[in-house]
PDB file of C-alpha atoms in Angstrom:
ATOM      1  CA  ILE A   1      -9.115  56.396 -34.343  1.00 51.00           C
ATOM      2  CA  GLU A   2     -10.388  52.735 -35.098  1.00 58.00           C
ATOM      3  CA  PHE A   3     -14.111  52.197 -34.720  1.00 65.00           C
ATOM      4  CA  ASP A   4     -13.394  49.813 -31.946  1.00 71.00           C
ATOM      5  CA  ASN A   5     -11.844  52.612 -29.894  1.00 84.00           C
ATOM      6  CA  PHE A   6     -14.432  55.329 -30.926  1.00 87.00           C
ATOM      7  CA  TYR A   7     -16.375  55.134 -27.548  1.00 90.00           C
ATOM      8  CA  ASP A   8     -13.007  55.597 -25.451  1.00 91.00           C
ATOM      9  CA  TYR A   9     -13.391  59.393 -26.187  1.00 91.00           C
ATOM     10  CA  ALA A  10     -16.074  61.893 -24.997  1.00 93.00           C
ATOM     11  CA  TRP A  11     -16.557  63.442 -28.446  1.00 94.00           C
ATOM     12  CA  VAL A  12     -18.962  65.757 -27.857  1.00 93.00           C
ATOM     13  CA  ASN A  13     -17.270  67.257 -24.931  1.00 93.00           C
ATOM     14  CA  ARG A  14     -14.231  67.658 -26.901  1.00 92.00           C
ATOM     15  CA  ILE A  15     -15.966  69.466 -29.785  1.00 94.00           C
ATOM     16  CA  PHE A  16     -17.512  71.828 -27.546  1.00 92.00           C
ATOM     17  CA  LEU A  17     -14.162  72.442 -25.783  1.00 92.00           C
ATOM     18  CA  ILE A  18     -12.574  73.445 -29.412  1.00 94.00           C
ATOM     19  CA  LEU A  19     -15.650  75.821 -29.984  1.00 95.00           C
ATOM     20  CA  ARG A  20     -15.223  77.342 -26.465  1.00 93.00           C
ATOM     21  CA  SER A  21     -11.761  78.137 -27.191  1.00 94.00           C
ATOM     22  CA  PHE A  22     -12.633  79.503 -30.696  1.00 94.00           C
ATOM     23  CA  PHE A  23     -15.238  81.716 -29.521  1.00 93.00           C
ATOM     24  CA  ALA A  24     -13.077  83.080 -26.562  1.00 93.00           C
ATOM     25  CA  TYR A  25     -10.107  83.865 -29.318  1.00 93.00           C
ATOM     26  CA  GLN A  26     -12.358  85.388 -31.680  1.00 93.00           C
ATOM     27  CA  ASN A  27     -13.731  87.758 -28.929  1.00 92.00           C
ATOM     28  CA  ASN A  28     -10.352  88.221 -27.435  1.00 94.00           C
ATOM     29  CA  LEU A  29     -11.426  87.050 -23.850  1.00 92.00           C
ATOM     30  CA  GLU A  30     -10.480  84.306 -21.652  1.00 92.00           C
ATOM     31  CA  GLU A  31     -12.579  81.204 -21.635  1.00 92.00           C
ATOM     32  CA  ASN A  32     -13.542  81.425 -18.136  1.00 92.00           C
ATOM     33  CA  THR A  33     -14.760  84.805 -18.705  1.00 91.00           C
ATOM     34  CA  LEU A  34     -17.287  83.683 -21.412  1.00 90.00           C
ATOM     35  CA  PHE A  35     -18.246  80.268 -20.229  1.00 91.00           C
ATOM     36  CA  GLY A  36     -17.077  79.783 -16.515  1.00 91.00           C
ATOM     37  CA  ASN A  37     -14.870  77.433 -15.119  1.00 92.00           C
ATOM     38  CA  ARG A  38     -14.342  74.036 -16.644  1.00 89.00           C
ATOM     39  CA  PRO A  39     -15.909  71.403 -14.623  1.00 86.00           C
ATOM     40  CA  ILE A  40     -13.818  69.366 -12.053  1.00 87.00           C
ATOM     41  CA  SER A  41     -13.589  65.788 -13.270  1.00 86.00           C
ATOM     42  CA  LYS A  42     -14.743  62.766 -10.804  1.00 88.00           C
ATOM     43  CA  ILE A  43     -14.820  59.074 -10.842  1.00 89.00           C
ATOM     44  CA  TYR A  44     -17.911  57.422  -9.871  1.00 92.00           C
ATOM     45  CA  ILE A  45     -17.460  53.993  -8.690  1.00 96.00           C
ATOM     46  CA  THR A  46     -20.585  51.568  -8.999  1.00 97.00           C
ATOM     47  CA  HIS A  47     -21.554  48.195  -8.332  1.00 97.00           C
ATOM     48  CA  ASP A  48     -24.550  45.977  -9.548  1.00 97.00           C
ATOM     49  CA  VAL A  49     -25.448  43.576  -6.991  1.00 97.00           C
ATOM     50  CA  ASP A  50     -26.306  40.653  -9.325  1.00 93.00           C
ATOM     51  CA  VAL A  51     -25.302  37.698  -7.205  1.00 90.00           C
ATOM     52  CA  LEU A  52     -24.482  37.239  -3.632  1.00 92.00           C
ATOM     53  CA  GLU A  53     -23.600  33.483  -3.570  1.00 85.00           C
ATOM     54  CA  LYS A  54     -22.892  30.738  -6.008  1.00 76.00           C
ATOM     55  CA  LYS A  55     -25.865  28.426  -6.706  1.00 74.00           C
ATOM     56  CA  ILE A  56     -26.711  26.207  -9.639  1.00 71.00           C
ATOM     57  CA  GLN A  57     -28.671  28.742 -11.320  1.00 71.00           C
ATOM     58  CA  THR A  58     -25.891  31.218 -11.263  1.00 72.00           C
ATOM     59  CA  ARG A  59     -23.533  28.759 -12.321  1.00 68.00           C
ATOM     60  CA  ILE A  60     -25.728  27.609 -15.602  1.00 72.00           C
ATOM     61  CA  LYS A  61     -26.784  31.403 -16.154  1.00 70.00           C
ATOM     62  CA  GLY A  62     -23.318  32.412 -16.137  1.00 70.00           C
ATOM     63  CA  SER A  63     -22.001  29.724 -18.319  1.00 72.00           C
ATOM     64  CA  LEU A  64     -24.916  30.108 -20.776  1.00 72.00           C
ATOM     65  CA  ILE A  65     -24.388  33.758 -21.491  1.00 70.00           C
ATOM     66  CA  GLU A  66     -20.517  33.374 -22.089  1.00 69.00           C
ATOM     67  CA  MET A  67     -21.726  30.693 -24.546  1.00 70.00           C
ATOM     68  CA  ILE A  68     -23.932  33.371 -26.253  1.00 69.00           C
ATOM     69  CA  ASN A  69     -20.771  35.675 -26.109  1.00 68.00           C
ATOM     70  CA  PHE A  70     -18.799  33.076 -27.893  1.00 67.00           C
ATOM     71  CA  PHE A  71     -20.898  33.554 -31.247  1.00 69.00           C
ATOM     72  CA  ARG A  72     -21.170  37.140 -30.401  1.00 67.00           C
ATOM     73  CA  PHE A  73     -17.516  38.066 -30.320  1.00 65.00           C
ATOM     74  CA  LYS A  74     -16.188  36.006 -33.522  1.00 63.00           C
ATOM     75  CA  PHE A  75     -15.869  32.618 -31.583  1.00 62.00           C
ATOM     76  CA  SER A  76     -13.381  33.913 -29.027  1.00 68.00           C
ATOM     77  CA  LEU A  77     -11.822  31.130 -26.903  1.00 70.00           C
ATOM     78  CA  LYS A  78     -11.581  33.793 -24.077  1.00 69.00           C
ATOM     79  CA  GLN A  79     -15.796  33.319 -23.883  1.00 67.00           C
ATOM     80  CA  ILE A  80     -15.428  29.379 -23.793  1.00 71.00           C
ATOM     81  CA  LYS A  81     -12.614  29.728 -20.886  1.00 71.00           C
ATOM     82  CA  LYS A  82     -14.960  31.969 -18.869  1.00 67.00           C
ATOM     83  CA  SER A  83     -17.958  29.834 -19.451  1.00 70.00           C
ATOM     84  CA  ILE A  84     -16.200  26.659 -18.104  1.00 70.00           C
ATOM     85  CA  ASN A  85     -14.920  28.997 -15.177  1.00 69.00           C
ATOM     86  CA  LEU A  86     -18.296  30.253 -14.424  1.00 65.00           C
ATOM     87  CA  LEU A  87     -19.795  26.835 -14.484  1.00 65.00           C
ATOM     88  CA  PHE A  88     -17.106  25.150 -12.260  1.00 68.00           C
ATOM     89  CA  ASN A  89     -15.483  27.699  -9.921  1.00 74.00           C
ATOM     90  CA  ASN A  90     -16.460  28.412  -6.462  1.00 73.00           C
ATOM     91  CA  CYS A  91     -16.047  32.134  -6.259  1.00 76.00           C
ATOM     92  CA  ASN A  92     -17.117  33.771  -3.018  1.00 84.00           C
ATOM     93  CA  TYR A  93     -18.936  36.630  -4.263  1.00 86.00           C
ATOM     94  CA  PHE A  94     -20.080  38.041  -0.727  1.00 93.00           C
ATOM     95  CA  LYS A  95     -16.339  38.034   0.150  1.00 94.00           C
ATOM     96  CA  SER A  96     -15.454  40.029  -2.972  1.00 93.00           C
ATOM     97  CA  TYR A  97     -18.160  42.748  -2.015  1.00 96.00           C
ATOM     98  CA  LEU A  98     -16.607  42.964   1.369  1.00 96.00           C
ATOM     99  CA  ASP A  99     -12.967  43.020  -0.209  1.00 96.00           C
ATOM    100  CA  MET A 100     -13.853  45.878  -2.423  1.00 96.00           C
ATOM    101  CA  MET A 101     -15.731  47.923   0.373  1.00 97.00           C
ATOM    102  CA  ARG A 102     -12.533  47.816   2.488  1.00 97.00           C
ATOM    103  CA  LEU A 103     -10.394  48.984  -0.276  1.00 97.00           C
ATOM    104  CA  GLU A 104     -12.802  51.708  -1.303  1.00 97.00           C
ATOM    105  CA  LYS A 105     -13.008  52.769   2.387  1.00 96.00           C
ATOM    106  CA  LYS A 106      -9.225  52.668   2.680  1.00 97.00           C
ATOM    107  CA  TYR A 107      -9.015  55.392  -0.369  1.00 95.00           C
ATOM    108  CA  ASN A 108     -11.919  57.456   0.728  1.00 95.00           C
ATOM    109  CA  LYS A 109     -14.075  56.519  -2.209  1.00 95.00           C
ATOM    110  CA  LYS A 110     -17.626  56.457  -1.866  1.00 96.00           C
ATOM    111  CA  PRO A 111     -19.093  53.926  -4.319  1.00 98.00           C
ATOM    112  CA  ILE A 112     -22.865  53.266  -5.246  1.00 98.00           C
ATOM    113  CA  PHE A 113     -24.309  49.534  -4.811  1.00 98.00           C
ATOM    114  CA  PHE A 114     -27.426  48.908  -7.018  1.00 98.00           C
ATOM    115  CA  ILE A 115     -29.821  46.478  -5.247  1.00 98.00           C
ATOM    116  CA  ASN A 116     -32.076  44.388  -6.966  1.00 96.00           C
ATOM    117  CA  PRO A 117     -35.562  43.688  -4.842  1.00 93.00           C
ATOM    118  CA  GLY A 118     -36.250  39.979  -6.249  1.00 90.00           C
ATOM    119  CA  ARG A 119     -37.614  38.451  -9.262  1.00 88.00           C
ATOM    120  CA  ILE A 120     -40.959  39.597 -10.355  1.00 85.00           C
ATOM    121  CA  ASN A 121     -42.174  36.340 -11.528  1.00 84.00           C
ATOM    122  CA  ASN A 122     -40.902  32.816 -11.809  1.00 83.00           C
ATOM    123  CA  ASN A 123     -40.984  32.171 -15.677  1.00 85.00           C
ATOM    124  CA  LEU A 124     -38.059  30.916 -17.431  1.00 80.00           C
ATOM    125  CA  ILE A 125     -36.846  34.458 -18.676  1.00 81.00           C
ATOM    126  CA  SER A 126     -37.153  35.835 -15.418  1.00 85.00           C
ATOM    127  CA  ILE A 127     -35.244  32.862 -13.732  1.00 80.00           C
ATOM    128  CA  LEU A 128     -32.345  33.202 -16.092  1.00 80.00           C
ATOM    129  CA  LEU A 129     -32.050  36.893 -16.278  1.00 85.00           C
ATOM    130  CA  GLU A 130     -33.056  38.034 -12.882  1.00 90.00           C
ATOM    131  CA  PRO A 131     -30.762  37.887  -9.752  1.00 91.00           C
ATOM    132  CA  SER A 132     -32.006  35.016  -7.329  1.00 88.00           C
ATOM    133  CA  TYR A 133     -31.825  36.725  -4.104  1.00 92.00           C
ATOM    134  CA  LYS A 134     -34.907  38.272  -2.298  1.00 94.00           C
ATOM    135  CA  LEU A 135     -34.527  41.363   0.057  1.00 96.00           C
ATOM    136  CA  ASP A 136     -34.801  38.940   3.129  1.00 96.00           C
ATOM    137  CA  ASN A 137     -31.365  37.225   2.122  1.00 96.00           C
ATOM    138  CA  HIS A 138     -29.209  37.089   5.100  1.00 96.00           C
ATOM    139  CA  LEU A 139     -26.330  37.959   3.040  1.00 96.00           C
ATOM    140  CA  LEU A 140     -28.048  40.827   1.513  1.00 97.00           C
ATOM    141  CA  ILE A 141     -28.826  42.179   4.956  1.00 97.00           C
ATOM    142  CA  LYS A 142     -25.053  41.917   6.100  1.00 97.00           C
ATOM    143  CA  LEU A 143     -24.018  43.565   2.946  1.00 98.00           C
ATOM    144  CA  ILE A 144     -26.555  46.431   3.566  1.00 98.00           C
ATOM    145  CA  LYS A 145     -25.544  46.980   7.209  1.00 97.00           C
ATOM    146  CA  LYS A 146     -21.572  47.294   5.902  1.00 97.00           C
ATOM    147  CA  ILE A 147     -22.812  49.891   3.271  1.00 98.00           C
ATOM    148  CA  LYS A 148     -24.276  51.907   5.567  1.00 97.00           C
ATOM    149  CA  LYS A 149     -21.748  51.453   8.087  1.00 97.00           C
ATOM    150  CA  TYR A 150     -19.170  52.791   5.617  1.00 97.00           C
ATOM    151  CA  ASN A 151     -21.648  55.662   4.402  1.00 97.00           C
ATOM    152  CA  PHE A 152     -21.537  54.424   0.977  1.00 98.00           C
ATOM    153  CA  ASP A 153     -24.659  54.955  -1.370  1.00 98.00           C
ATOM    154  CA  ILE A 154     -27.336  52.336  -2.221  1.00 98.00           C
ATOM    155  CA  GLY A 155     -29.213  52.571  -5.431  1.00 98.00           C
ATOM    156  CA  LEU A 156     -32.117  50.852  -7.128  1.00 98.00           C
ATOM    157  CA  HIS A 157     -31.065  47.974  -9.769  1.00 98.00           C
ATOM    158  CA  PRO A 158     -34.682  47.485 -11.338  1.00 97.00           C
ATOM    159  CA  SER A 159     -36.087  44.327 -13.247  1.00 96.00           C
ATOM    160  CA  TYR A 160     -35.242  43.733 -16.730  1.00 94.00           C
ATOM    161  CA  PHE A 161     -38.942  43.998 -17.243  1.00 95.00           C
ATOM    162  CA  SER A 162     -39.107  47.346 -15.706  1.00 96.00           C
ATOM    163  CA  TRP A 163     -37.660  49.507 -18.488  1.00 96.00           C
ATOM    164  CA  ASN A 164     -41.188  50.380 -19.797  1.00 96.00           C
ATOM    165  CA  ASN A 165     -43.298  49.814 -16.333  1.00 96.00           C
ATOM    166  CA  SER A 166     -43.838  52.354 -13.965  1.00 95.00           C
ATOM    167  CA  LYS A 167     -45.781  49.991 -11.859  1.00 96.00           C
ATOM    168  CA  ILE A 168     -42.760  47.604 -11.529  1.00 96.00           C
ATOM    169  CA  LEU A 169     -40.304  50.554 -10.793  1.00 96.00           C
ATOM    170  CA  PHE A 170     -42.534  52.434  -8.185  1.00 97.00           C
ATOM    171  CA  GLU A 171     -43.110  49.069  -6.246  1.00 97.00           C
ATOM    172  CA  GLN A 172     -39.370  47.828  -6.611  1.00 97.00           C
ATOM    173  CA  LYS A 173     -38.119  51.149  -5.366  1.00 98.00           C
ATOM    174  CA  GLU A 174     -40.624  51.396  -2.745  1.00 97.00           C
ATOM    175  CA  ALA A 175     -39.882  47.693  -1.512  1.00 97.00           C
ATOM    176  CA  ILE A 176     -36.063  48.371  -0.838  1.00 98.00           C
ATOM    177  CA  GLU A 177     -36.874  51.858   0.657  1.00 98.00           C
ATOM    178  CA  LYS A 178     -39.315  50.324   3.289  1.00 97.00           C
ATOM    179  CA  GLU A 179     -36.916  47.136   3.938  1.00 97.00           C
ATOM    180  CA  PHE A 180     -33.947  49.087   4.584  1.00 97.00           C
ATOM    181  CA  LYS A 181     -35.295  52.479   5.734  1.00 96.00           C
ATOM    182  CA  LEU A 182     -33.675  54.612   3.337  1.00 96.00           C
ATOM    183  CA  ILE A 183     -34.526  56.927   0.463  1.00 96.00           C
ATOM    184  CA  ILE A 184     -33.203  55.831  -3.200  1.00 98.00           C
ATOM    185  CA  SER A 185     -32.395  58.594  -5.698  1.00 98.00           C
ATOM    186  CA  LYS A 186     -29.899  56.499  -7.942  1.00 98.00           C
ATOM    187  CA  SER A 187     -30.623  53.921 -10.337  1.00 98.00           C
ATOM    188  CA  ARG A 188     -29.207  51.537 -13.072  1.00 98.00           C
ATOM    189  CA  GLN A 189     -31.322  49.296 -14.962  1.00 97.00           C
ATOM    190  CA  HIS A 190     -30.564  45.466 -14.936  1.00 95.00           C
ATOM    191  CA  TRP A 191     -28.825  44.467 -17.974  1.00 92.00           C
ATOM    192  CA  LEU A 192     -28.791  48.068 -19.012  1.00 95.00           C
ATOM    193  CA  ARG A 193     -32.017  47.604 -20.513  1.00 95.00           C
ATOM    194  CA  PHE A 194     -33.731  50.907 -21.174  1.00 95.00           C
ATOM    195  CA  SER A 195     -35.344  53.281 -23.650  1.00 96.00           C
ATOM    196  CA  ILE A 196     -34.736  57.036 -24.126  1.00 95.00           C
ATOM    197  CA  PHE A 197     -38.324  57.783 -24.620  1.00 96.00           C
ATOM    198  CA  HIS A 198     -39.912  55.321 -21.722  1.00 96.00           C
ATOM    199  CA  THR A 199     -37.332  54.732 -18.996  1.00 97.00           C
ATOM    200  CA  TRP A 200     -36.020  57.988 -17.804  1.00 96.00           C
ATOM    201  CA  LYS A 201     -39.609  59.607 -17.954  1.00 96.00           C
ATOM    202  CA  ILE A 202     -41.016  56.922 -15.461  1.00 96.00           C
ATOM    203  CA  LEU A 203     -37.839  56.796 -13.482  1.00 97.00           C
ATOM    204  CA  SER A 204     -38.142  60.722 -12.865  1.00 96.00           C
ATOM    205  CA  GLU A 205     -41.884  60.072 -12.004  1.00 95.00           C
ATOM    206  CA  THR A 206     -40.791  57.680  -9.259  1.00 95.00           C
ATOM    207  CA  GLY A 207     -38.209  60.188  -7.564  1.00 96.00           C
ATOM    208  CA  ILE A 208     -35.187  58.935  -9.084  1.00 98.00           C
ATOM    209  CA  GLN A 209     -32.978  62.033  -9.804  1.00 97.00           C
ATOM    210  CA  THR A 210     -29.587  60.069 -11.284  1.00 98.00           C
ATOM    211  CA  ASP A 211     -29.457  57.251 -13.792  1.00 98.00           C
ATOM    212  CA  TYR A 212     -26.316  55.164 -14.551  1.00 97.00           C
ATOM    213  CA  THR A 213     -27.636  53.206 -17.197  1.00 97.00           C
ATOM    214  CA  LEU A 214     -26.332  54.879 -20.220  1.00 94.00           C
ATOM    215  CA  GLY A 215     -23.266  52.541 -21.202  1.00 91.00           C
ATOM    216  CA  PHE A 216     -22.563  49.188 -22.600  1.00 88.00           C
ATOM    217  CA  ASN A 217     -22.758  45.819 -20.937  1.00 80.00           C
ATOM    218  CA  ASP A 218     -19.913  44.452 -22.925  1.00 76.00           C
ATOM    219  CA  ARG A 219     -17.300  47.366 -22.698  1.00 82.00           C
ATOM    220  CA  TYR A 220     -16.550  50.549 -21.401  1.00 85.00           C
ATOM    221  CA  GLY A 221     -17.267  53.749 -23.111  1.00 89.00           C
ATOM    222  CA  PHE A 222     -18.778  57.087 -23.433  1.00 91.00           C
ATOM    223  CA  ARG A 223     -22.110  55.870 -25.168  1.00 91.00           C
ATOM    224  CA  ASN A 224     -23.568  59.389 -25.946  1.00 91.00           C
ATOM    225  CA  GLY A 225     -20.030  60.923 -26.277  1.00 92.00           C
ATOM    226  CA  SER A 226     -20.251  62.910 -23.140  1.00 92.00           C
ATOM    227  CA  SER A 227     -18.543  62.370 -19.834  1.00 91.00           C
ATOM    228  CA  LEU A 228     -20.642  65.228 -18.231  1.00 90.00           C
ATOM    229  CA  LYS A 229     -23.777  65.020 -16.190  1.00 90.00           C
ATOM    230  CA  ILE A 230     -26.915  66.132 -18.359  1.00 92.00           C
ATOM    231  CA  LYS A 231     -30.676  66.210 -17.927  1.00 94.00           C
ATOM    232  CA  THR A 232     -32.682  63.590 -19.989  1.00 95.00           C
ATOM    233  CA  TRP A 233     -35.529  64.645 -22.626  1.00 94.00           C
ATOM    234  CA  ASN A 234     -39.043  64.022 -22.241  1.00 95.00           C
ATOM    235  CA  PHE A 235     -40.218  63.092 -25.949  1.00 94.00           C
ATOM    236  CA  PHE A 236     -43.699  63.073 -24.864  1.00 94.00           C
ATOM    237  CA  GLU A 237     -44.093  66.247 -23.560  1.00 94.00           C
ATOM    238  CA  ASN A 238     -41.373  68.022 -25.139  1.00 94.00           C
ATOM    239  CA  LYS A 239     -39.419  69.103 -22.157  1.00 95.00           C
ATOM    240  CA  SER A 240     -36.442  67.671 -19.781  1.00 94.00           C
ATOM    241  CA  ASN A 241     -37.216  65.410 -17.386  1.00 94.00           C
ATOM    242  CA  ASN A 242     -35.984  66.028 -13.899  1.00 94.00           C
ATOM    243  CA  ILE A 243     -33.415  63.170 -13.984  1.00 96.00           C
ATOM    244  CA  TYR A 244     -29.726  63.311 -14.835  1.00 96.00           C
ATOM    245  CA  VAL A 245     -27.390  60.785 -16.487  1.00 94.00           C
TER     246      VAL A 245
END
């Protein structure tokens, strides 16, 4: 296995499957007798609603990010092409969401749409990194109505600055719940910015039950070597948090 493909495999699960078979063989028993049935696999479809419409800010931000990636990924021309494309194309993001939703409904899938409640301030970093829409955006209102109509899930996509700030997380979750009259139990951090020490602890305190942050923002893969849902650990109180990843 090459290092580039290392995260393509759930190594922790594979190791425990080997151990499961070994102990069953050693005890001359069926695996299911010792450990129960293996969990049934399920694919979760998720969408971060970062952009609703093409604005000057969106064009510049997307283009700058791909230029940064040009240096990150060994001067790949692919990033240059993407940068130019993001700057000049007229992609209809809202229509793309609707097209995806129709396909997901057609094939009886139930995706999760992670919604951001708006920037917490107007400094340069926030303008560049945070979504530009607000909760009263007419396209967002239409999108939420369609999500509810299809009985899809809505989750929280909190601020880039919320990873260690319980106040921001509480306020942003409450804002979405109040605006659209729903209860949120799922979350994914914006830009996947999180801390294993702080983020899951405060997410659990806000009432979030499942977090979908544990991944990469530039590739797919099993970041913790597992494809199974597990509880997170509270390092401050030396016990598990009441939240799964």
